[in-house]
Amino acid sequence: MDLLELIRSRSSIRTFLDKPVEDEKIALILEAARWAPTGGNKQPWRFLVVRDKKKQEQFDPHFKQPWITDAPAIIIVIAAPFDTWEKYDELDHMYIQDVATATQNMLLMTHSLGLGAVWVGTFSRKEIRKVMNIPKEYLIQGLVSLGYYDKNGATNYHGEAIPNQKDRPRRPLNEIAFDGSFEKPWKVMPKE
Amino acid sequence: MDLLELIRSRSSIRTFLDKPVEDEKIALILEAARWAPTGGNKQPWRFLVVRDKKKQEQFDPHFKQPWITDAPAIIIVIAAPFDTWEKYDELDHMYIQDVATATQNMLLMTHSLGLGAVWVGTFSRKEIRKVMNIPKEYLIQGLVSLGYYDKNGATNYHGEAIPNQKDRPRRPLNEIAFDGSFEKPWKVMPKE
């Protein structure tokens, strides 16, 4: 599969099979994160792999999102902003960008391995910090819930089938890209 | 090339050949950005393609980084935070994450097409806003300078040859990844 097809065929997967994810596959996913671009090579990221449903149930006590409680594996994506601040100004959001970039590498690698994943951004950071004993100088940036899934039966947030991300509405290129000026929409469409 | 190899063989390229980048390749790079994951499908991103060295010279008047002034093309990566704020709390950094994720898709696609690129995070946002007439409600998140490059003669920030990102020091997995607890380093190494 070429890269563009890999990127476009990836969707958020929120329902997983009850099947463990092999350490070797998680290692590949972490390795993809490790090589993300990072400002000043500061690598302000940490990844905490959780495969413990008793703990996962405590991550989101109010909403109990099933893609948190039921995920075969969760990678807690954590920022170490002080790594970046060694070199760059404290007000810079570079560490958020770096960690997001590593997260996208993980999502692409997960999809490339035939696993499904969803990047979760809304949950109780306080609860997770407490349950997982994450030191206060680290910032929780997101969760990646992942696992094997039924490629024919995967459903989205609304319980609808999601055969392919292409079916989700996305703004066309000429609404998000511009050629030389904000007044001039980008016109050349990609050749498939 | 498989995904992991693509990810690991990408490096920041800061010296380019004086050769224009085809619209069709830029379209593919923008298309990769368009399909990045995005919280609530809000797509809080805009991309302004610049191929005008007279303008590029004004982007960074103090430091005149050559990878800005001399790049055959620059994609100004812009956030539209209000897109995300329609759905999520204003304090959320989700829009920064989304835009970074789209940027990583662009860097991978650029590399996949045989072009080089560097994500530039330090420059004068004020100058670029003025020169490119970017409305005040948009936030400039970064620049992607890109172009063809001499694969045998590419140099890094320090003028040194950069045959492969693998030669850059990166923290090993067991320093950045943990298994179930911050006290337990991740042990399984990825099989090559």
mmCIF file of C-alpha atoms in Angstrom:
data_model
loop_
_atom_site.group_PDB
_atom_site.id
_atom_site.type_symbol
_atom_site.label_atom_id
_atom_site.label_comp_id
_atom_site.label_asym_id
_atom_site.label_seq_id
_atom_site.Cartn_x
_atom_site.Cartn_y
_atom_site.Cartn_z
ATOM 1 C CA MET A 1 0.000 0.000 0.000
ATOM 2 C CA ASP A 2 1.451 3.342 -0.861
ATOM 3 C CA LEU A 3 1.668 6.091 1.697
ATOM 4 C CA LEU A 4 -1.268 8.151 0.468
ATOM 5 C CA GLU A 5 -3.500 5.088 0.441
ATOM 6 C CA LEU A 6 -2.285 4.202 3.940
ATOM 7 C CA ILE A 7 -3.057 7.711 5.169
ATOM 8 C CA ARG A 8 -6.484 7.846 3.566
ATOM 9 C CA SER A 9 -7.628 4.368 4.501
ATOM 10 C CA ARG A 10 -6.929 4.911 8.191
ATOM 11 C CA SER A 11 -9.954 5.589 10.369
ATOM 12 C CA SER A 12 -10.504 5.895 14.082
ATOM 13 C CA ILE A 13 -11.379 2.405 15.302
ATOM 14 C CA ARG A 14 -13.279 2.280 18.585
ATOM 15 C CA THR A 15 -14.398 -1.338 18.850
ATOM 16 C CA PHE A 16 -11.819 -4.069 19.271
ATOM 17 C CA LEU A 17 -11.670 -7.827 19.332
ATOM 18 C CA ASP A 18 -10.900 -9.422 22.668
ATOM 19 C CA LYS A 19 -7.437 -10.485 21.573
ATOM 20 C CA PRO A 20 -4.131 -9.385 23.025
ATOM 21 C CA VAL A 21 -1.728 -7.306 20.973
ATOM 22 C CA GLU A 22 1.712 -8.861 20.677
ATOM 23 C CA ASP A 23 4.629 -7.115 22.357
ATOM 24 C CA GLU A 24 6.463 -7.188 19.019
ATOM 25 C CA LYS A 25 3.743 -5.140 17.344
ATOM 26 C CA ILE A 26 3.650 -2.630 20.170
ATOM 27 C CA ALA A 27 7.420 -2.368 19.880
ATOM 28 C CA LEU A 28 7.089 -1.466 16.194
ATOM 29 C CA ILE A 29 4.470 1.152 17.031
ATOM 30 C CA LEU A 30 6.724 2.677 19.684
ATOM 31 C CA GLU A 31 9.659 2.573 17.305
ATOM 32 C CA ALA A 32 7.658 4.581 14.761
ATOM 33 C CA ALA A 33 7.041 7.188 17.449
ATOM 34 C CA ARG A 34 10.703 7.298 18.390
ATOM 35 C CA TRP A 35 11.676 8.515 14.906
ATOM 36 C CA ALA A 36 9.219 11.361 14.607
ATOM 37 C CA PRO A 37 10.665 14.764 13.786
ATOM 38 C CA THR A 38 11.341 16.781 16.920
ATOM 39 C CA GLY A 39 12.500 20.350 17.399
ATOM 40 C CA GLY A 40 16.175 20.470 18.293
ATOM 41 C CA ASN A 41 16.131 16.655 18.497
ATOM 42 C CA LYS A 42 14.760 17.098 22.026
ATOM 43 C CA GLN A 43 12.335 14.115 21.863
ATOM 44 C CA PRO A 44 9.985 15.439 24.569
ATOM 45 C CA TRP A 45 7.866 12.291 24.599
ATOM 46 C CA ARG A 46 7.176 9.296 26.793
ATOM 47 C CA PHE A 47 4.846 6.377 26.135
ATOM 48 C CA LEU A 48 3.230 4.312 28.851
ATOM 49 C CA VAL A 49 1.708 1.067 27.614
ATOM 50 C CA VAL A 50 -1.278 -0.126 29.643
ATOM 51 C CA ARG A 51 -2.893 -3.525 29.307
ATOM 52 C CA ASP A 52 -4.870 -3.692 32.516
ATOM 53 C CA LYS A 53 -8.630 -3.309 32.223
ATOM 54 C CA LYS A 54 -9.044 -2.736 35.951
ATOM 55 C CA LYS A 55 -6.882 0.341 35.636
ATOM 56 C CA GLN A 56 -8.421 1.366 32.323
ATOM 57 C CA GLU A 57 -11.853 1.390 33.955
ATOM 58 C CA GLN A 58 -10.602 4.096 36.281
ATOM 59 C CA PHE A 59 -9.289 6.322 33.461
ATOM 60 C CA ASP A 60 -12.609 7.854 32.575
ATOM 61 C CA PRO A 61 -14.979 7.306 35.500
ATOM 62 C CA HIS A 62 -17.614 9.762 34.308
ATOM 63 C CA PHE A 63 -18.139 8.709 30.717
ATOM 64 C CA LYS A 64 -16.651 5.222 30.678
ATOM 65 C CA GLN A 65 -15.866 5.446 26.998
ATOM 66 C CA PRO A 66 -15.750 1.807 25.871
ATOM 67 C CA TRP A 67 -12.721 2.438 23.659
ATOM 68 C CA ILE A 68 -10.868 3.210 26.884
ATOM 69 C CA THR A 69 -12.284 0.546 29.194
ATOM 70 C CA ASP A 70 -12.315 -2.258 26.604
ATOM 71 C CA ALA A 71 -9.179 -1.578 24.573
ATOM 72 C CA PRO A 72 -6.723 -4.488 24.528
ATOM 73 C CA ALA A 73 -3.944 -1.922 24.853
ATOM 74 C CA ILE A 74 -3.668 1.770 25.531
ATOM 75 C CA ILE A 75 -0.589 3.864 24.978
ATOM 76 C CA ILE A 76 -0.695 6.894 27.231
ATOM 77 C CA VAL A 77 1.038 9.628 25.272
ATOM 78 C CA ILE A 78 2.960 11.854 27.614
ATOM 79 C CA ALA A 79 4.921 15.052 27.066
ATOM 80 C CA ALA A 80 8.119 15.992 28.842
ATOM 81 C CA PRO A 81 8.013 19.721 28.035
ATOM 82 C CA PHE A 82 11.198 20.377 30.019
ATOM 83 C CA ASP A 83 13.122 18.426 27.373
ATOM 84 C CA THR A 84 12.136 21.033 24.790
ATOM 85 C CA TRP A 85 12.490 23.960 27.180
ATOM 86 C CA GLU A 86 16.166 23.187 27.611
ATOM 87 C CA LYS A 87 16.578 24.712 24.178
ATOM 88 C CA TYR A 88 13.443 26.683 23.340
ATOM 89 C CA ASP A 89 11.371 29.282 25.038
ATOM 90 C CA GLU A 90 8.873 28.006 27.619
ATOM 91 C CA LEU A 91 5.979 29.581 25.799
ATOM 92 C CA ASP A 92 6.644 27.622 22.658
ATOM 93 C CA HIS A 93 4.141 24.917 21.824
ATOM 94 C CA MET A 94 6.799 22.918 20.078
ATOM 95 C CA TYR A 95 6.574 20.056 22.560
ATOM 96 C CA ILE A 96 2.857 19.635 21.842
ATOM 97 C CA GLN A 97 3.614 19.522 18.128
ATOM 98 C CA ASP A 98 6.418 17.004 18.577
ATOM 99 C CA VAL A 99 4.318 14.663 20.667
ATOM 100 C CA ALA A 100 1.403 14.916 18.236
ATOM 101 C CA THR A 101 3.759 14.057 15.403
ATOM 102 C CA ALA A 102 4.957 10.967 17.233
ATOM 103 C CA THR A 103 1.329 10.041 17.834
ATOM 104 C CA GLN A 104 0.547 10.233 14.132
ATOM 105 C CA ASN A 105 3.482 7.935 13.423
ATOM 106 C CA MET A 106 1.973 5.463 15.888
ATOM 107 C CA LEU A 107 -1.451 5.652 14.274
ATOM 108 C CA LEU A 108 -0.008 5.057 10.819
ATOM 109 C CA MET A 109 2.110 2.176 12.052
ATOM 110 C CA THR A 110 -0.851 0.638 13.850
ATOM 111 C CA HIS A 111 -2.889 0.779 10.645
ATOM 112 C CA SER A 112 0.031 -0.550 8.632
ATOM 113 C CA LEU A 113 0.152 -3.585 10.952
ATOM 114 C CA GLY A 114 -3.547 -4.291 10.433
ATOM 115 C CA LEU A 115 -4.528 -3.075 13.884
ATOM 116 C CA GLY A 116 -7.083 -0.412 14.647
ATOM 117 C CA ALA A 117 -6.621 2.589 16.886
ATOM 118 C CA VAL A 118 -8.259 5.741 18.055
ATOM 119 C CA TRP A 119 -6.532 8.844 19.369
ATOM 120 C CA VAL A 120 -8.527 9.887 22.417
ATOM 121 C CA GLY A 121 -8.292 13.506 23.495
ATOM 122 C CA THR A 122 -11.141 13.866 25.959
ATOM 123 C CA PHE A 123 -10.815 12.051 29.283
ATOM 124 C CA SER A 124 -9.820 12.813 32.839
ATOM 125 C CA ARG A 125 -6.128 13.577 32.958
ATOM 126 C CA LYS A 126 -6.296 13.830 36.741
ATOM 127 C CA GLU A 127 -7.634 10.308 37.145
ATOM 128 C CA ILE A 128 -5.062 8.807 34.828
ATOM 129 C CA ARG A 129 -2.235 10.627 36.548
ATOM 130 C CA LYS A 130 -3.418 9.227 39.873
ATOM 131 C CA VAL A 131 -4.116 5.675 38.726
ATOM 132 C CA MET A 132 -0.857 5.373 36.773
ATOM 133 C CA ASN A 133 1.225 7.412 39.204
ATOM 134 C CA ILE A 134 2.529 9.774 36.535
ATOM 135 C CA PRO A 135 4.897 12.358 38.041
ATOM 136 C CA LYS A 136 3.658 15.932 38.033
ATOM 137 C CA GLU A 137 6.289 17.293 35.659
ATOM 138 C CA TYR A 138 4.912 15.199 32.794
ATOM 139 C CA LEU A 139 1.833 16.212 30.827
ATOM 140 C CA ILE A 140 -0.666 13.713 29.504
ATOM 141 C CA GLN A 141 -1.310 14.613 25.879
ATOM 142 C CA GLY A 142 -3.636 11.866 24.767
ATOM 143 C CA LEU A 143 -4.394 8.178 24.668
ATOM 144 C CA VAL A 144 -4.018 5.786 21.786
ATOM 145 C CA SER A 145 -6.404 2.866 22.265
ATOM 146 C CA LEU A 146 -5.540 0.021 19.984
ATOM 147 C CA GLY A 147 -6.207 -3.581 19.161
ATOM 148 C CA TYR A 148 -7.277 -6.079 16.595
ATOM 149 C CA TYR A 149 -10.668 -5.357 15.126
ATOM 150 C CA ASP A 150 -13.281 -6.835 12.868
ATOM 151 C CA LYS A 151 -12.546 -5.132 9.572
ATOM 152 C CA ASN A 152 -16.066 -5.794 8.366
ATOM 153 C CA GLY A 153 -17.796 -4.900 11.596
ATOM 154 C CA ALA A 154 -15.904 -1.887 12.868
ATOM 155 C CA THR A 155 -18.140 0.958 13.882
ATOM 156 C CA ASN A 156 -17.606 4.611 14.457
ATOM 157 C CA TYR A 157 -18.559 6.845 17.357
ATOM 158 C CA HIS A 158 -22.209 6.597 16.337
ATOM 159 C CA GLY A 159 -22.244 2.840 15.888
ATOM 160 C CA GLU A 160 -22.192 3.159 12.102
ATOM 161 C CA ALA A 161 -20.014 1.012 9.891
ATOM 162 C CA ILE A 162 -16.770 2.687 8.869
ATOM 163 C CA PRO A 163 -15.392 0.841 5.873
ATOM 164 C CA ASN A 164 -13.040 3.646 4.985
ATOM 165 C CA GLN A 165 -12.136 7.079 6.172
ATOM 166 C CA LYS A 166 -12.748 8.329 2.633
ATOM 167 C CA ASP A 167 -16.430 8.175 3.463
ATOM 168 C CA ARG A 168 -16.023 10.837 6.113
ATOM 169 C CA PRO A 169 -16.627 14.297 4.815
ATOM 170 C CA ARG A 170 -13.468 16.313 4.494
ATOM 171 C CA ARG A 171 -13.087 19.825 3.237
ATOM 172 C CA PRO A 172 -11.867 19.822 -0.353
ATOM 173 C CA LEU A 173 -8.333 20.984 -1.050
ATOM 174 C CA ASN A 174 -9.465 24.310 -2.466
ATOM 175 C CA GLU A 175 -11.008 25.227 0.888
ATOM 176 C CA ILE A 176 -7.943 24.475 2.985
ATOM 177 C CA ALA A 177 -5.023 25.167 0.645
ATOM 178 C CA PHE A 178 -4.004 28.350 -1.105
ATOM 179 C CA ASP A 179 -1.518 29.257 -3.790
ATOM 180 C CA GLY A 180 0.583 32.301 -2.988
ATOM 181 C CA SER A 181 -2.211 34.202 -1.245
ATOM 182 C CA PHE A 182 -5.219 33.503 0.942
ATOM 183 C CA GLU A 183 -7.352 34.913 -1.867
ATOM 184 C CA LYS A 184 -6.225 32.252 -4.318
ATOM 185 C CA PRO A 185 -7.436 28.699 -3.627
ATOM 186 C CA TRP A 186 -5.153 25.843 -4.586
ATOM 187 C CA LYS A 187 -6.387 24.433 -7.885
ATOM 188 C CA VAL A 188 -4.361 21.407 -8.897
ATOM 189 C CA MET A 189 -5.971 18.226 -7.649
ATOM 190 C CA PRO A 190 -3.841 15.189 -6.807
ATOM 191 C CA LYS A 191 -3.726 12.501 -9.460
ATOM 192 C CA GLU A 192 -4.846 9.176 -8.074
ATOM 193 C CA MET B 1 9.703 1.045 1.148
ATOM 194 C CA ASP B 2 7.732 0.011 4.188
ATOM 195 C CA LEU B 3 6.369 2.555 6.589
ATOM 196 C CA LEU B 4 8.955 2.112 9.320
ATOM 197 C CA GLU B 5 11.769 2.478 6.832
ATOM 198 C CA LEU B 6 10.073 5.564 5.388
ATOM 199 C CA ILE B 7 9.752 7.075 8.854
ATOM 200 C CA ARG B 8 13.308 6.290 9.854
ATOM 201 C CA SER B 9 14.995 7.332 6.635
ATOM 202 C CA ARG B 10 13.414 10.792 6.687
ATOM 203 C CA SER B 11 15.660 13.622 7.802
ATOM 204 C CA SER B 12 15.334 17.369 7.889
ATOM 205 C CA ILE B 13 16.694 18.621 4.566
ATOM 206 C CA ARG B 14 17.811 22.240 4.542
ATOM 207 C CA THR B 15 19.637 22.623 1.240
ATOM 208 C CA PHE B 16 17.733 22.333 -1.991
ATOM 209 C CA LEU B 17 18.434 22.212 -5.690
ATOM 210 C CA ASP B 18 17.350 25.228 -7.707
ATOM 211 C CA LYS B 19 14.553 23.308 -9.383
ATOM 212 C CA PRO B 20 10.829 24.023 -9.148
ATOM 213 C CA VAL B 21 8.523 21.540 -7.450
ATOM 214 C CA GLU B 22 5.678 20.415 -9.670
ATOM 215 C CA ASP B 23 2.155 21.445 -8.734
ATOM 216 C CA GLU B 24 1.135 17.791 -8.906
ATOM 217 C CA LYS B 25 3.617 16.859 -6.186
ATOM 218 C CA ILE B 26 2.525 19.723 -3.982
ATOM 219 C CA ALA B 27 -1.064 18.589 -4.506
ATOM 220 C CA LEU B 28 -0.161 15.118 -3.225
ATOM 221 C CA ILE B 29 1.554 16.627 -0.189
ATOM 222 C CA LEU B 30 -1.501 18.759 0.586
ATOM 223 C CA GLU B 31 -3.766 15.760 0.055
ATOM 224 C CA ALA B 32 -1.772 13.822 2.662
ATOM 225 C CA ALA B 33 -2.363 16.682 5.099
ATOM 226 C CA ARG B 34 -6.066 16.755 4.349
ATOM 227 C CA TRP B 35 -6.530 13.201 5.628
ATOM 228 C CA ALA B 36 -4.767 13.583 8.946
ATOM 229 C CA PRO B 37 -6.741 12.594 12.024
ATOM 230 C CA THR B 38 -8.506 15.556 13.554
ATOM 231 C CA GLY B 39 -10.529 15.892 16.749
ATOM 232 C CA GLY B 40 -14.241 15.928 15.997
ATOM 233 C CA ASN B 41 -13.372 15.985 12.280
ATOM 234 C CA LYS B 42 -12.928 19.755 12.686
ATOM 235 C CA GLN B 43 -9.917 20.039 10.326
ATOM 236 C CA PRO B 44 -8.562 23.255 11.865
ATOM 237 C CA TRP B 45 -5.844 23.645 9.262
ATOM 238 C CA ARG B 46 -4.972 25.831 6.289
ATOM 239 C CA PHE B 47 -1.947 25.602 4.010
ATOM 240 C CA LEU B 48 -0.524 28.529 2.108
ATOM 241 C CA VAL B 49 1.924 27.558 -0.610
ATOM 242 C CA VAL B 50 4.605 30.158 -1.308
ATOM 243 C CA ARG B 51 6.987 30.073 -4.244
ATOM 244 C CA ASP B 52 8.210 33.648 -4.283
ATOM 245 C CA LYS B 53 11.741 34.235 -3.069
ATOM 246 C CA LYS B 54 11.207 37.965 -2.759
ATOM 247 C CA LYS B 55 8.536 37.282 -0.196
ATOM 248 C CA GLN B 56 10.474 34.447 1.423
ATOM 249 C CA GLU B 57 13.371 36.843 2.026
ATOM 250 C CA GLN B 58 11.067 38.911 4.201
ATOM 251 C CA PHE B 59 9.911 35.959 6.340
ATOM 252 C CA ASP B 60 12.908 35.915 8.600
ATOM 253 C CA PRO B 61 14.651 39.287 8.325
ATOM 254 C CA HIS B 62 16.842 38.836 11.389
ATOM 255 C CA PHE B 63 18.348 35.422 10.777
ATOM 256 C CA LYS B 64 17.748 34.880 7.064
ATOM 257 C CA GLN B 65 17.760 31.124 7.462
ATOM 258 C CA PRO B 66 18.712 29.879 3.987
ATOM 259 C CA TRP B 67 16.158 27.057 4.154
ATOM 260 C CA ILE B 68 13.526 29.811 4.210
ATOM 261 C CA THR B 69 14.989 32.267 1.727
ATOM 262 C CA ASP B 70 16.215 29.657 -0.775
ATOM 263 C CA ALA B 71 13.525 26.975 -0.606
ATOM 264 C CA PRO B 72 11.860 26.257 -3.949
ATOM 265 C CA ALA B 73 8.565 26.039 -2.069
ATOM 266 C CA ILE B 74 7.322 26.770 1.408
ATOM 267 C CA ILE B 75 4.033 25.620 2.826
ATOM 268 C CA ILE B 76 2.968 27.946 5.606
ATOM 269 C CA VAL B 77 1.112 25.747 8.058
ATOM 270 C CA ILE B 78 -1.717 27.684 9.614
ATOM 271 C CA ALA B 79 -4.193 26.810 12.350
ATOM 272 C CA ALA B 80 -7.823 27.859 12.424
ATOM 273 C CA PRO B 81 -8.414 27.240 16.143
ATOM 274 C CA PHE B 82 -12.001 28.458 15.942
ATOM 275 C CA ASP B 83 -12.823 25.382 13.865
ATOM 276 C CA THR B 84 -11.932 23.190 16.833
ATOM 277 C CA TRP B 85 -13.440 25.553 19.383
ATOM 278 C CA GLU B 86 -16.849 25.092 17.812
ATOM 279 C CA LYS B 87 -16.850 21.724 19.524
ATOM 280 C CA TYR B 88 -14.124 21.700 22.181
ATOM 281 C CA ASP B 89 -13.100 23.923 25.005
ATOM 282 C CA GLU B 90 -11.015 26.945 24.070
ATOM 283 C CA LEU B 91 -8.204 25.891 26.365
ATOM 284 C CA ASP B 92 -7.716 22.613 24.621
ATOM 285 C CA HIS B 93 -4.550 22.261 22.584
ATOM 286 C CA MET B 94 -6.283 19.901 20.225
ATOM 287 C CA TYR B 95 -5.948 22.260 17.275
ATOM 288 C CA ILE B 96 -2.170 22.389 17.715
ATOM 289 C CA GLN B 97 -2.063 18.603 17.777
ATOM 290 C CA ASP B 98 -4.247 18.303 14.685
ATOM 291 C CA VAL B 99 -2.171 20.721 12.681
ATOM 292 C CA ALA B 100 1.067 19.031 13.754
ATOM 293 C CA THR B 101 -0.364 15.705 12.669
ATOM 294 C CA ALA B 102 -1.201 17.093 9.246
ATOM 295 C CA THR B 103 2.334 18.476 9.065
ATOM 296 C CA GLN B 104 3.820 15.065 9.749
ATOM 297 C CA ASN B 105 1.710 13.609 6.937
ATOM 298 C CA MET B 106 3.180 16.264 4.647
ATOM 299 C CA LEU B 107 6.742 15.479 5.709
ATOM 300 C CA LEU B 108 6.246 11.769 5.119
ATOM 301 C CA MET B 109 4.615 12.357 1.751
ATOM 302 C CA THR B 110 7.401 14.734 0.738
ATOM 303 C CA HIS B 111 9.986 12.093 1.598
ATOM 304 C CA SER B 112 7.957 9.400 -0.153
ATOM 305 C CA LEU B 113 8.028 11.532 -3.336
ATOM 306 C CA GLY B 114 11.820 11.832 -3.180
ATOM 307 C CA LEU B 115 11.738 15.461 -2.104
ATOM 308 C CA GLY B 116 13.390 16.888 0.962
ATOM 309 C CA ALA B 117 11.790 19.081 3.583
ATOM 310 C CA VAL B 118 12.366 20.714 6.903
ATOM 311 C CA TRP B 119 9.738 21.718 9.439
ATOM 312 C CA VAL B 120 10.753 25.182 10.615
ATOM 313 C CA GLY B 121 9.465 26.319 13.974
ATOM 314 C CA THR B 122 11.558 29.385 14.719
ATOM 315 C CA PHE B 123 10.938 32.467 12.575
ATOM 316 C CA SER B 124 9.078 35.740 12.807
ATOM 317 C CA ARG B 125 5.364 35.036 12.744
ATOM 318 C CA LYS B 126 4.662 38.764 12.700
ATOM 319 C CA GLU B 127 6.657 39.320 9.528
ATOM 320 C CA ILE B 128 5.053 36.415 7.713
ATOM 321 C CA ARG B 129 1.582 37.520 8.744
ATOM 322 C CA LYS B 130 2.300 40.962 7.326
ATOM 323 C CA VAL B 131 4.022 39.872 4.124
ATOM 324 C CA MET B 132 1.413 37.213 3.305
ATOM 325 C CA ASN B 133 -1.547 39.176 4.626
ATOM 326 C CA ILE B 134 -2.756 36.375 6.883
ATOM 327 C CA PRO B 135 -5.918 37.389 8.767
ATOM 328 C CA LYS B 136 -5.563 37.813 12.518
ATOM 329 C CA GLU B 137 -7.861 34.933 13.490
ATOM 330 C CA TYR B 138 -5.458 32.390 12.013
ATOM 331 C CA LEU B 139 -2.326 31.233 13.815
ATOM 332 C CA ILE B 140 0.894 30.424 12.037
ATOM 333 C CA GLN B 141 2.084 27.070 13.374
ATOM 334 C CA GLY B 142 5.149 26.409 11.287
ATOM 335 C CA LEU B 143 6.729 26.344 7.860
ATOM 336 C CA VAL B 144 7.538 23.379 5.713
ATOM 337 C CA SER B 145 10.359 24.279 3.343
ATOM 338 C CA LEU B 146 10.686 21.742 0.585
ATOM 339 C CA GLY B 147 12.306 20.962 -2.703
ATOM 340 C CA TYR B 148 14.449 18.612 -4.688
ATOM 341 C CA TYR B 149 17.816 17.992 -3.135
ATOM 342 C CA ASP B 150 21.127 16.333 -3.814
ATOM 343 C CA LYS B 151 20.760 13.017 -2.012
ATOM 344 C CA ASN B 152 24.520 12.655 -1.810
ATOM 345 C CA GLY B 153 25.251 16.230 -0.863
ATOM 346 C CA ALA B 154 22.508 17.156 1.576
ATOM 347 C CA THR B 155 23.764 18.773 4.715
ATOM 348 C CA ASN B 156 22.321 19.365 8.121
ATOM 349 C CA TYR B 157 22.099 22.497 10.233
ATOM 350 C CA HIS B 158 25.820 22.348 10.845
ATOM 351 C CA GLY B 159 26.800 21.777 7.224
ATOM 352 C CA GLU B 160 27.502 18.095 7.864
ATOM 353 C CA ALA B 161 26.388 15.347 5.525
ATOM 354 C CA ILE B 162 23.152 13.650 6.586
ATOM 355 C CA PRO B 163 22.925 10.346 4.791
ATOM 356 C CA ASN B 164 20.208 9.063 7.062
ATOM 357 C CA GLN B 165 18.298 10.136 10.105
ATOM 358 C CA LYS B 166 19.362 6.877 11.744
ATOM 359 C CA ASP B 167 22.712 8.520 12.320
ATOM 360 C CA ARG B 168 21.137 11.086 14.611
ATOM 361 C CA PRO B 169 21.192 10.077 18.213
ATOM 362 C CA ARG B 170 17.803 9.106 19.514
ATOM 363 C CA ARG B 171 16.910 7.931 22.961
ATOM 364 C CA PRO B 172 16.517 4.172 23.019
ATOM 365 C CA LEU B 173 13.039 2.723 23.455
ATOM 366 C CA ASN B 174 13.662 1.732 27.051
ATOM 367 C CA GLU B 175 14.211 5.388 27.976
ATOM 368 C CA ILE B 176 11.027 6.691 26.421
ATOM 369 C CA ALA B 177 8.585 3.783 26.681
ATOM 370 C CA PHE B 178 7.262 1.971 29.714
ATOM 371 C CA ASP B 179 5.254 -1.169 30.297
ATOM 372 C CA GLY B 180 2.399 -0.746 32.731
ATOM 373 C CA SER B 181 4.236 1.649 35.023
ATOM 374 C CA PHE B 182 6.781 4.436 34.806
ATOM 375 C CA GLU B 183 9.077 2.243 36.884
ATOM 376 C CA LYS B 184 9.150 -0.490 34.255
ATOM 377 C CA PRO B 185 10.983 0.308 31.021
ATOM 378 C CA TRP B 186 9.668 -1.238 27.820
ATOM 379 C CA LYS B 187 11.848 -4.227 27.016
ATOM 380 C CA VAL B 188 10.841 -5.788 23.724
ATOM 381 C CA MET B 189 12.857 -4.339 20.860
ATOM 382 C CA PRO B 190 11.328 -4.096 17.375
ATOM 383 C CA LYS B 191 12.394 -6.810 14.984
ATOM 384 C CA GLU B 192 13.933 -5.313 11.858
#
